[in-house]
Short mmCIF file of C-alpha atoms and ligand atoms in Angstrom, two decimals:
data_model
loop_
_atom_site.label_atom_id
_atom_site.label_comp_id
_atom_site.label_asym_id
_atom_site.label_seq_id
_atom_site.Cartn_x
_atom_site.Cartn_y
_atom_site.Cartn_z
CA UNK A 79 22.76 24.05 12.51
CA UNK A 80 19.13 22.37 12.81
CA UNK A 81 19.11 21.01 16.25
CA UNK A 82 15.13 20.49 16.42
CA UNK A 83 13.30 17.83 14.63
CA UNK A 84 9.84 19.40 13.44
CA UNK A 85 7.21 20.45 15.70
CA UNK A 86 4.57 17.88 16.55
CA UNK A 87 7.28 15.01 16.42
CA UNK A 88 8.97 13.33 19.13
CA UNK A 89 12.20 10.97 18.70
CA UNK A 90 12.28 7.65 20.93
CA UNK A 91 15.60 7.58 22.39
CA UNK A 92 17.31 4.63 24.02
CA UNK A 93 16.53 4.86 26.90
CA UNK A 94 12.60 4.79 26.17
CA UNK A 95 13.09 2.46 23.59
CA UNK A 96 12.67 -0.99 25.42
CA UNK A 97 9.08 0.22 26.50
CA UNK A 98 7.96 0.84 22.75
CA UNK A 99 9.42 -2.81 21.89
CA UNK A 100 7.67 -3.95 24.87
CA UNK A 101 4.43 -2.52 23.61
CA UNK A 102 4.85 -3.53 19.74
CA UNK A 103 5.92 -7.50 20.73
CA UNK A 104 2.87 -7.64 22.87
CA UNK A 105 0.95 -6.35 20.25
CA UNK A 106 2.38 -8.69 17.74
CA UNK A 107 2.15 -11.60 20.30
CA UNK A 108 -1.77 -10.68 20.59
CA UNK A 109 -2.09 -10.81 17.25
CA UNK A 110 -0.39 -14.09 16.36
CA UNK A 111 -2.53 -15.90 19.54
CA UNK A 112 -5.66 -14.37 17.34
CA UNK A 113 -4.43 -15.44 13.97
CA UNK A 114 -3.77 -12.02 12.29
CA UNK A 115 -0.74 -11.65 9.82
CA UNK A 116 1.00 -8.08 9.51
CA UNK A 117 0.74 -6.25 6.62
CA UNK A 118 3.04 -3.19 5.99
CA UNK A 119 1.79 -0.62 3.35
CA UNK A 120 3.61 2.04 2.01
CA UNK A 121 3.89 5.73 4.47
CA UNK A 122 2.31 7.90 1.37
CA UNK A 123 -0.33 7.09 -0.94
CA UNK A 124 -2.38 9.24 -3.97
CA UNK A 125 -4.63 11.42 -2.03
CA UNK A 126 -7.34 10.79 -3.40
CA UNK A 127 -7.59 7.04 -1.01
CA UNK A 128 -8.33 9.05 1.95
CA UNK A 129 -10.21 11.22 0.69
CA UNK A 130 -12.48 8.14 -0.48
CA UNK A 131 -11.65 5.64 2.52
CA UNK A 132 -11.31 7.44 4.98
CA UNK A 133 -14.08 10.19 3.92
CA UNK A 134 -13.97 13.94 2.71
CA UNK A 135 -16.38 15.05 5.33
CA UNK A 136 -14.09 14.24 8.49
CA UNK A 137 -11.49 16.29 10.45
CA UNK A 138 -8.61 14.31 8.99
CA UNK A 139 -9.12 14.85 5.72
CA UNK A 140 -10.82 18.13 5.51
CA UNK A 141 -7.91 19.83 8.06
CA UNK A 142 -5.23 17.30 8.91
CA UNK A 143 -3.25 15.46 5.88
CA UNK A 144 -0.12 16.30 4.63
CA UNK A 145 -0.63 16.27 1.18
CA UNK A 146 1.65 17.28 -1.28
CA UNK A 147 2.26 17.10 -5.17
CA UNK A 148 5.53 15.23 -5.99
CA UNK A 149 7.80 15.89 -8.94
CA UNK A 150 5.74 14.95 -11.46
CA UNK A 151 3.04 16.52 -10.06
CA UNK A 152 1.17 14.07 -8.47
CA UNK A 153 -1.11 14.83 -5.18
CA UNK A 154 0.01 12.73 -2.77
CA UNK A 155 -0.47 12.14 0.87
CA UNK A 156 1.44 10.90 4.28
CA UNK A 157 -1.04 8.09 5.56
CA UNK A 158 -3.09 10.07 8.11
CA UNK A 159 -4.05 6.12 9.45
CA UNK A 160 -3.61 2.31 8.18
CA UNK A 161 -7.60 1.54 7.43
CA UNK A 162 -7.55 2.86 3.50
CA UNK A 163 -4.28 1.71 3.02
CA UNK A 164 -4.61 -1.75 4.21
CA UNK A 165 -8.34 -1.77 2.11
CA UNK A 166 -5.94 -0.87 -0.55
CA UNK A 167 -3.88 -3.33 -0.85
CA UNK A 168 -6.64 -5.90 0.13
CA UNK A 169 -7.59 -4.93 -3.10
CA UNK A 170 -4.67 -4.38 -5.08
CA UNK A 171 -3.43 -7.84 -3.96
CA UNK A 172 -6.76 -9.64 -4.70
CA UNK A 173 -6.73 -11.20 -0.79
CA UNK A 174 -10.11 -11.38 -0.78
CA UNK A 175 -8.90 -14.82 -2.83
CA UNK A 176 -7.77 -16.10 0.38
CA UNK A 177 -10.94 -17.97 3.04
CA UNK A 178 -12.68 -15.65 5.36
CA UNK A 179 -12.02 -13.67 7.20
CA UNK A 180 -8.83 -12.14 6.21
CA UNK A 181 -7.29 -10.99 9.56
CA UNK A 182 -4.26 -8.61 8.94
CA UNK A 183 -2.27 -6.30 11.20
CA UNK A 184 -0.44 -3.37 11.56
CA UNK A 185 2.38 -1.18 13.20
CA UNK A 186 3.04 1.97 11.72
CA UNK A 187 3.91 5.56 11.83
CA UNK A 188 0.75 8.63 10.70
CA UNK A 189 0.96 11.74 10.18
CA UNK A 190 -1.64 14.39 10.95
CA UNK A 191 -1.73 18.18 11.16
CA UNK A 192 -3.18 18.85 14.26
CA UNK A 193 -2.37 21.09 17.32
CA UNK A 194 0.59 18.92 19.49
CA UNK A 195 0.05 18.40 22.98
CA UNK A 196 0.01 15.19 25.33
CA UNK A 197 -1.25 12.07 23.31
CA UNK A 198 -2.14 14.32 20.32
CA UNK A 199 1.11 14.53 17.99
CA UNK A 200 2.11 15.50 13.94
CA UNK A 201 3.60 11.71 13.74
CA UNK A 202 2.30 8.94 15.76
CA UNK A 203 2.21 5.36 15.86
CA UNK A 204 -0.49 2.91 15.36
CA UNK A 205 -1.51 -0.37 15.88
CA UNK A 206 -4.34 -1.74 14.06
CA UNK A 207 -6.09 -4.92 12.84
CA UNK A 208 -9.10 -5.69 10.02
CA UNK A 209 -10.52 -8.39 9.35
CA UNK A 210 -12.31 -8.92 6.10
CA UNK A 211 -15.12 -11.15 4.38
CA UNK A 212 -17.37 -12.04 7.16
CA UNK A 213 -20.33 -10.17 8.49
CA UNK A 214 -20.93 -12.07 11.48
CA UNK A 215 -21.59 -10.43 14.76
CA UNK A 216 -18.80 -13.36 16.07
CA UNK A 217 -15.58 -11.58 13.93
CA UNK A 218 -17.14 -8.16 15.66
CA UNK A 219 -16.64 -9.60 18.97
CA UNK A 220 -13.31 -11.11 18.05
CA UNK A 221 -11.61 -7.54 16.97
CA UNK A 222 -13.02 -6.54 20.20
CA UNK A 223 -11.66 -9.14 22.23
CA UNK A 224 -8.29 -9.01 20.17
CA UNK A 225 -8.13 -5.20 21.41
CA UNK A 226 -9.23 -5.67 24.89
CA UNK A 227 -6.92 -8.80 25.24
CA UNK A 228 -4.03 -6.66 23.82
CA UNK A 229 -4.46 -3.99 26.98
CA UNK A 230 -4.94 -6.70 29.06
CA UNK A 231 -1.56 -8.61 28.06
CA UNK A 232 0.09 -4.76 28.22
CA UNK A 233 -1.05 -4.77 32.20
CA UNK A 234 -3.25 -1.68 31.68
CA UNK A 235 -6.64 -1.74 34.21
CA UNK A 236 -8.57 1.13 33.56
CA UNK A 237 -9.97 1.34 30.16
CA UNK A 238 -13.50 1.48 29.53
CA UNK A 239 -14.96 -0.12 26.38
CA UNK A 240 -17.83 1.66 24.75
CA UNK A 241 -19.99 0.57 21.84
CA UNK A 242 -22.70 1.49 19.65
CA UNK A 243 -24.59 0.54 16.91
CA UNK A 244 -24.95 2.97 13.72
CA UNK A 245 -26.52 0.71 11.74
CA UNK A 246 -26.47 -0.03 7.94
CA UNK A 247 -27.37 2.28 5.08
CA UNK A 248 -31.37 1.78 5.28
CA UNK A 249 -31.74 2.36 8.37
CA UNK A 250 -28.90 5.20 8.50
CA UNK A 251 -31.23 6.82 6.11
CA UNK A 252 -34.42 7.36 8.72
CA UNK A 253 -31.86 8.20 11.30
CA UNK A 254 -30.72 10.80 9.31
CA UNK A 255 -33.73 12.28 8.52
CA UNK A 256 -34.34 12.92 12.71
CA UNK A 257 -31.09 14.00 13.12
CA UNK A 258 -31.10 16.65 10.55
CA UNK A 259 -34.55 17.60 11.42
CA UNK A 260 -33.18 18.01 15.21
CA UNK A 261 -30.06 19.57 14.32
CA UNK A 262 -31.33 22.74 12.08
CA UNK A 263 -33.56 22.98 14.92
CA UNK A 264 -30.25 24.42 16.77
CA UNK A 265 -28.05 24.88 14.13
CA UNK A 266 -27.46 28.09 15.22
CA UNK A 267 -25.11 26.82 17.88
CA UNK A 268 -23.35 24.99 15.07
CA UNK A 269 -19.86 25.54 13.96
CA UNK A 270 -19.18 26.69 11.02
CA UNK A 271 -17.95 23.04 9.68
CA UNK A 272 -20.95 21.64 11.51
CA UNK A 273 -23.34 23.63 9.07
CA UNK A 274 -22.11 21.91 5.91
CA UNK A 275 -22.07 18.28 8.11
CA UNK A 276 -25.03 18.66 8.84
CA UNK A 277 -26.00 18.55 4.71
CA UNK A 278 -23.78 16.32 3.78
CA UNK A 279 -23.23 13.82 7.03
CA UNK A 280 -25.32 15.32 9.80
CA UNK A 281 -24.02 12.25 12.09
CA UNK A 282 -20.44 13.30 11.87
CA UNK A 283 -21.90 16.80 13.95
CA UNK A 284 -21.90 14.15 16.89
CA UNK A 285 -18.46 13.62 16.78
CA UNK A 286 -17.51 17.53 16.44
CA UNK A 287 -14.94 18.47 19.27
CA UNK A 288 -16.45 22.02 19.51
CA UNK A 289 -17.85 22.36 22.84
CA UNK A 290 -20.66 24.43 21.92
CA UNK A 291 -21.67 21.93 19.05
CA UNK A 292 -21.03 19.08 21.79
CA UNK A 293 -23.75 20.85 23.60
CA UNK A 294 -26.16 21.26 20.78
CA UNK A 295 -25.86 17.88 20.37
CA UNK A 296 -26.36 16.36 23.45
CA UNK A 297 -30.15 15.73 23.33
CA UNK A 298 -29.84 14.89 19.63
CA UNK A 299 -31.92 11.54 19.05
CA UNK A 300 -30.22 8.45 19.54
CA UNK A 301 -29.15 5.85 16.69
CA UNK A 302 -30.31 2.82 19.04
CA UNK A 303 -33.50 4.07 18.44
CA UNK A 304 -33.80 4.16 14.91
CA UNK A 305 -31.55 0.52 13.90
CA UNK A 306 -33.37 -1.48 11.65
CA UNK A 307 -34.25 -5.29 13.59
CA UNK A 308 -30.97 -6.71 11.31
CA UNK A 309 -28.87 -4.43 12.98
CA UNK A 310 -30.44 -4.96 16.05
CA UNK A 311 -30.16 -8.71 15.98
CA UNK A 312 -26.05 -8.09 14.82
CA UNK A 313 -25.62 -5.92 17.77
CA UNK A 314 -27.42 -8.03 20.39
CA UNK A 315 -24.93 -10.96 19.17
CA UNK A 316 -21.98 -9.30 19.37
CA UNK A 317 -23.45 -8.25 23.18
CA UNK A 318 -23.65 -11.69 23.71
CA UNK A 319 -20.24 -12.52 22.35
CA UNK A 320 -18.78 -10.35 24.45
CA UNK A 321 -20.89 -11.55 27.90
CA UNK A 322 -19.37 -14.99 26.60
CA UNK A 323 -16.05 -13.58 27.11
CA UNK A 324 -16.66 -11.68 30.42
CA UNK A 325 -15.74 -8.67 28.38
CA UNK A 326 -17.61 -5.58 30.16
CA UNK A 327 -18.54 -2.81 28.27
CA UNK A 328 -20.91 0.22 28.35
CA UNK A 329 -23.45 1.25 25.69
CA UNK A 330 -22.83 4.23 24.41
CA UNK A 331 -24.93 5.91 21.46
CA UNK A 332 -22.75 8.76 21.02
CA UNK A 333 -19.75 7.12 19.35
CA UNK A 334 -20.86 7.49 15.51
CA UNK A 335 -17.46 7.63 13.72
CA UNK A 336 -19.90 8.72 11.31
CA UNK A 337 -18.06 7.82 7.83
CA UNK A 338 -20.80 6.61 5.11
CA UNK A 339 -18.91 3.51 4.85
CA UNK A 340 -18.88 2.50 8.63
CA UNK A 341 -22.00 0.35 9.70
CA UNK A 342 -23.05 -1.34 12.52
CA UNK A 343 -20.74 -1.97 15.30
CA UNK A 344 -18.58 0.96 16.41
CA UNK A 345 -16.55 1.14 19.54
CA UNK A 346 -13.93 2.81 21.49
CA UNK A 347 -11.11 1.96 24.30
CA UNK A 348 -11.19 5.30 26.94
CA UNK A 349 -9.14 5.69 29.51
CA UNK A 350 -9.45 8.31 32.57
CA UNK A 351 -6.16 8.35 33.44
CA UNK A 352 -4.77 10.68 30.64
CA UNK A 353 -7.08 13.69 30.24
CA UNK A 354 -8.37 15.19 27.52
CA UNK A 355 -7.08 12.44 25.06
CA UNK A 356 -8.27 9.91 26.52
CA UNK A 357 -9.58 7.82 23.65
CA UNK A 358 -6.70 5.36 23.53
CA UNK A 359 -8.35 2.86 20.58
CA UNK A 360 -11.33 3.43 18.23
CA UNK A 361 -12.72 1.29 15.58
CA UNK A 362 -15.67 -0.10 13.70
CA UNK A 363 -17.68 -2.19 11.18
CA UNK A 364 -17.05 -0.45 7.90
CA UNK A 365 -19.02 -2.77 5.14
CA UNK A 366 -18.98 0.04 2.75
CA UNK A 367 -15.47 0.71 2.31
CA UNK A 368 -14.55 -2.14 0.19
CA UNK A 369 -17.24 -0.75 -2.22
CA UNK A 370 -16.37 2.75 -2.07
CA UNK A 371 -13.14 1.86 -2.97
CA UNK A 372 -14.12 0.25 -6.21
CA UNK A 373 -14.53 -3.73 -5.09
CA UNK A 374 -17.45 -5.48 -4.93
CA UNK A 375 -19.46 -5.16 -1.69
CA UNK A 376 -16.90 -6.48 1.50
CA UNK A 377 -17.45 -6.69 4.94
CA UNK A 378 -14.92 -5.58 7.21
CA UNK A 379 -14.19 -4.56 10.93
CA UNK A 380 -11.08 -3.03 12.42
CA UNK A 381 -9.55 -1.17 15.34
CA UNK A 382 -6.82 1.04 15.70
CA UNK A 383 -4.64 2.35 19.02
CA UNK A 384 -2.27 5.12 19.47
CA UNK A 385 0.99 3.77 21.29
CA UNK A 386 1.76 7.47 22.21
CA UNK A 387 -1.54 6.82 24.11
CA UNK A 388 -1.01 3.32 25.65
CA UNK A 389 2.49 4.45 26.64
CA UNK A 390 0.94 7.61 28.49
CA UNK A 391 -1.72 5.46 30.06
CA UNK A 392 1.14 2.57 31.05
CA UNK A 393 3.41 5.32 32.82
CA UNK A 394 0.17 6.80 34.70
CA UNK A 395 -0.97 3.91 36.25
CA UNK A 396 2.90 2.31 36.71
CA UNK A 397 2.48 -0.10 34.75
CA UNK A 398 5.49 -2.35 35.28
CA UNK A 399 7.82 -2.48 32.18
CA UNK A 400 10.05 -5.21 32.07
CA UNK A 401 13.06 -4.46 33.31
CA UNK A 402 15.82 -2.80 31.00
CA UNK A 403 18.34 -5.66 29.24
CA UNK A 404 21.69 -5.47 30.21
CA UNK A 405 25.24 -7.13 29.31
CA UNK A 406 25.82 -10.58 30.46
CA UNK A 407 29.36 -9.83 31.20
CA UNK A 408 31.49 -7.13 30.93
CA UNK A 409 35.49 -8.41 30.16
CA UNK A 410 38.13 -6.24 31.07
CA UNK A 411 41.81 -6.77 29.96
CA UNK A 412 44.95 -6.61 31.93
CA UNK A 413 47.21 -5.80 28.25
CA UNK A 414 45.00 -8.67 26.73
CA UNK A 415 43.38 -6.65 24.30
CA UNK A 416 43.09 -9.46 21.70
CA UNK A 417 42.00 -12.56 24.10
CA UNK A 418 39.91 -10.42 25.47
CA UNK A 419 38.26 -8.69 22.16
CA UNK A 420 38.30 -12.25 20.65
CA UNK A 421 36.56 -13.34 23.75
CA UNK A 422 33.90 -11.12 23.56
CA UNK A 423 33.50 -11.48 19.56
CA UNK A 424 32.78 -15.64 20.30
CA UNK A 425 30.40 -15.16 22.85
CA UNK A 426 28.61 -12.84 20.90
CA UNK A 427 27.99 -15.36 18.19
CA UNK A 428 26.71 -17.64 20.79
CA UNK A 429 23.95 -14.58 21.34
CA UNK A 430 25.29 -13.44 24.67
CA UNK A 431 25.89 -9.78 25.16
CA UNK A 432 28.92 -9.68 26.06
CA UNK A 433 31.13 -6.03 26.38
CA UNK A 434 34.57 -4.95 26.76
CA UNK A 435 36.37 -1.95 26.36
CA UNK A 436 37.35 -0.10 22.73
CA UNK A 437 39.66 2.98 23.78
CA UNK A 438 42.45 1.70 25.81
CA UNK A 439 41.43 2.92 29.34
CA UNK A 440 43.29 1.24 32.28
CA UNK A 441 41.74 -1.32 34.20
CA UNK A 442 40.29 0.84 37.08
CA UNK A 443 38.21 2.88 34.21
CA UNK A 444 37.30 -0.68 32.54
CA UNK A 445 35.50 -1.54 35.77
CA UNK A 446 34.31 1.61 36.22
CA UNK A 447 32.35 1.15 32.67
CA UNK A 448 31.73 -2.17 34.00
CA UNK A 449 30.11 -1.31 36.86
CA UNK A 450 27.72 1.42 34.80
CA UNK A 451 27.04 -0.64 32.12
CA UNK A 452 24.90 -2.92 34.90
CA UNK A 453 27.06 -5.97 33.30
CA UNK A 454 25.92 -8.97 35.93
CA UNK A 455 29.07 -10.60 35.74
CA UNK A 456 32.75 -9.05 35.06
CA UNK A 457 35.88 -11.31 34.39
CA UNK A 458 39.42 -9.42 34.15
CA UNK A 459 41.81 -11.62 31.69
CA UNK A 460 45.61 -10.90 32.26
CA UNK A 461 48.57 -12.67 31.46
CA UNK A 462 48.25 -15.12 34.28
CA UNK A 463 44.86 -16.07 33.20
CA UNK A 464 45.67 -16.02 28.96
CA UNK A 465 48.19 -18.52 30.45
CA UNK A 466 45.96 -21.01 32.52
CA UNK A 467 42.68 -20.77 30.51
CA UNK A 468 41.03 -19.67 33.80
CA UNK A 469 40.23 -16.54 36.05
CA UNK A 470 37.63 -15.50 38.33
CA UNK A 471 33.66 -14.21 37.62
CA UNK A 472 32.79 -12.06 39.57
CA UNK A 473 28.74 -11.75 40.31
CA UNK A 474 28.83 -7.96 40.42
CA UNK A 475 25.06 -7.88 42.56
CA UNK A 476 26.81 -10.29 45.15
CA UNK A 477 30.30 -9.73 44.56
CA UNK A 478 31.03 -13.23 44.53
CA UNK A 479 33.71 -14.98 42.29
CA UNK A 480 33.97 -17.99 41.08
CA UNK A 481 37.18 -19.88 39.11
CA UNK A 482 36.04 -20.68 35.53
CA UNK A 483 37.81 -21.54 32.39
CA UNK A 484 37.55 -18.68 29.81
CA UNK A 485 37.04 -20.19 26.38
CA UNK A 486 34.34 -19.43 24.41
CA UNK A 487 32.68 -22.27 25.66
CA UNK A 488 32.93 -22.26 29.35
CA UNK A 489 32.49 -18.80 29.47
CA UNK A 490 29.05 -19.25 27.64
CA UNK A 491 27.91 -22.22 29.86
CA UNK A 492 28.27 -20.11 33.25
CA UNK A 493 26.73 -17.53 31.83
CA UNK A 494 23.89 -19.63 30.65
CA UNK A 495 23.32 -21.98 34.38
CA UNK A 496 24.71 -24.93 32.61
CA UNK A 497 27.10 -27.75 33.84
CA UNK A 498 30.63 -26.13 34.89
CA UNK A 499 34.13 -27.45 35.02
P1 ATP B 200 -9.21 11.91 18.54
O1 ATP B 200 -10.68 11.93 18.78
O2 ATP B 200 -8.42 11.85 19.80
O3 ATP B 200 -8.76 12.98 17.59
P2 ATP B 200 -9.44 10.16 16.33
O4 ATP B 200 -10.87 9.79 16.31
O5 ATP B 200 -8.94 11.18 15.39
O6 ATP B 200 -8.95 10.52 17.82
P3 ATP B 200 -8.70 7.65 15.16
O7 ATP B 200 -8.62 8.19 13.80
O8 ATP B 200 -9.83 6.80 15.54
O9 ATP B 200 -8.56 8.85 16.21
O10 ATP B 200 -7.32 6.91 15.47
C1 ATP B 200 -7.23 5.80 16.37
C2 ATP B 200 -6.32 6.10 17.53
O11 ATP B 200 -5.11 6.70 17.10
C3 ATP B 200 -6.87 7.10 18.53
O12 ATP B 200 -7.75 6.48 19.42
C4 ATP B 200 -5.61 7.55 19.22
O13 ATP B 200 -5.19 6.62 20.20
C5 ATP B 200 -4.62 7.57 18.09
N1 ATP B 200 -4.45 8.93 17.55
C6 ATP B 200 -5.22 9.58 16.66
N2 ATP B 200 -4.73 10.78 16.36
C7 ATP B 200 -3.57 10.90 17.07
C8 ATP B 200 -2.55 11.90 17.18
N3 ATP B 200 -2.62 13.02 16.48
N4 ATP B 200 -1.50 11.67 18.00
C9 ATP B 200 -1.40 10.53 18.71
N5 ATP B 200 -2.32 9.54 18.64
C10 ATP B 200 -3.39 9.71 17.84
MG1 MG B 201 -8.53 13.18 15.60
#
């Protein structure tokens, strides 16, 4: 008997399962108030996307897919994120057609092999947005503002918003010429993985989660130093975007996300409350990955959040959820079965939960289901009250009970605060 799902994974039962729809319809209710359509791409795609979009030099793809040949012997891949995928399809479906920028969305389910623990898991979920066809520093501080405004609607206080600049390929170039020079200065506290970044991307040796390569690259010199003045003008707008909005933020020049196709504006969501995976929402400018994927030359900016993350951070500051739905009314039956399963089947189509019971227990159990199922009103429907279309409500916080007539209709009008009698 296989009684464990696979390691890494993590089923959302019932009773969690109101907090994850609270999270997604906030995110989708974000979205919508910024004008960004969802988008649903398919879970596995031919390898060979990510190892273009999202880049063969990074953790994901070098140690993390789950890639696979299929029947016909194939290679294909679980979506380790939504970014190449969405770019994809942008493609595929020739959106670009449509006036810029193209802002999509997206709520879906990755899959990376990585080492489980709190907020780090084998399938996760993610919510992310892009927003294609304009290079303005205004659409950076708009998926910035969609992001932050998304936590915000979500109730969640701490997060701290760090961005950098990595600038655009010129200037990347110079950058890369100090950093390189700096890091074979102390490559020998490199990893292993480090010492081939460091040849092919020597800026994704910032981003290493090796302590000892953290350390080694502490002093390494910063990007802000090196942007070209067009990247330094795009990144003092989007500052000043975001001042417009009151949205505070810190400069940070170690975020690189250090892909060749990101440029520009990078950024991250932290939190402190979580520990060691704390980076609850990470994105960037990436006006190379169009390109790279075959199109002609794009702009684009995304984000993307872990809800594994945001629920973690919700539940350690208490963030309030709102409370857990329960049944209108619960209807027991005196040996009314029918008028009482009829009942229950009307209101229903009038959208009211309504329950009653299914396995023929007396009427002391009924109430007994009643009173765990957290029904806020009960009715019990007899013979007597079949007969005179009426019977009481009780208000089963108060206890209080009230005479009402019991068709469809009446019923649903109580229930609802309407006009009685
Ligand atoms: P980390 O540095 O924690 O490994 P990352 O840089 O790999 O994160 P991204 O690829 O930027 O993460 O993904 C965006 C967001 O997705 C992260 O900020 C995080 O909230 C979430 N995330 C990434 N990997 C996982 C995972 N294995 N389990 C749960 N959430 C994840
Ligand atoms: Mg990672």
């Amino acid at each position: 008997m296989i009684t464990k799902g696979p390691r890494g994974t993590a089923d959302i039962l019932p009773s969690d399962i109101e907090k994850w729809q609270f999270i997604e319809n906030t995110a989708k209710e974000t979205a919508k108030t910024f004008g960004f359509k969802e988008i649903r791409t398919p879970v596995f795609e031919h390898t060979e996307l990510f190892q273009r979009g999202v880049g063969d030099t990074t953790d994901v793809v070098q140690k993390e897919m789950y890639t696979f040949n299929d029947k016909a012997d194939r290679s294909i891949t679980l979506r380790p994120e939504g970014t190449a995928s969405v770019a994809r399809s942008y493609l595929e479906h020739s959106l670009y057609a449509l006036p810029a920028p193209v802002k999509l969305f997206y709520n879906i389910t990755c899959y990376r092999y990585e080492k489980p623990q709190a907020g780090r898991m084998r399938e996760f979920h993610q919510f992310g947005a892009e927003a294609y066809g304009l290079d303005t520093p205004a659409v950076d501080a708009e998926i910035i503002a969609f992001a932050s405004t998304l936590f915000k609607n979500l109730g969640i206080k701490d997060l701290e918003l760090n961005i950098n600049s990595i600038g655009c390929k010129e200037c990347r170039a110079n950058y890369n010429k100090a950093l390189i020079e700096y890091l074979k200065a102390h490559s020998d506290k490199l990893c292993g993985t480090c010492h081939e970044r460091l040849e092919k991307n020597p800026m994704r040796v910032l981003d290493c989660k090796n302590p000892e390569c953290k350390v080694a690259a502490a002093n390494a010199p910063s990007i802000l130093d090196h942007i070209c003045d067009g990247c330094r003008e795009h990144f003092e707008e989007t500052k000043k975007h975001l001042d417009n909005f009151g949205i505070k933020y810190n400069i940070d020049p170690s975020i690189v996300r250090g892909l060749d196709y990101y440029t520009r504006t990078v950024f991250e969501f932290v939190s402190h409350s979580i520990g060691a995976q704390g980076t609850v929402c990470g994105g960037g400018r990436y006006d190379g990955l169009i390109e790279e994927l075959g199109g002609t030359p794009t702009p684009g900016i995304g984000f993307a959040t872990g809800l594994e993350r945001i629920l973690l951070v919700m539940e350690a500051q208490n963030v309030k959820f709102p409370t857990e739905s329960v049944p209108e009314i619960y209807i027991a039956s005196l040996g009314q079965e029918t008028a009482v399963m009829s009942l229950c089947y009307e209101l229903r189509q009038q959208g009211i939960w309504a329950e009653c019971d299914l396995a023929g227990k007396s009427l002391k159990a009924q109430m007994k289901n009643a009173d765990r199922s957290q029904a806020k009103y009960s009715i019990v429907i007899g013979d007597n009250e079949v007969e005179t279309n009426s019977a009481n409500i009780k208000d089963m916080t108060t206890g209080e009970k009230e005479e009402i007539k019991i068709d469809c209709a009446s019923v649903a009008a109580f229930l609802r605060g309407e006009v009685l009698k």
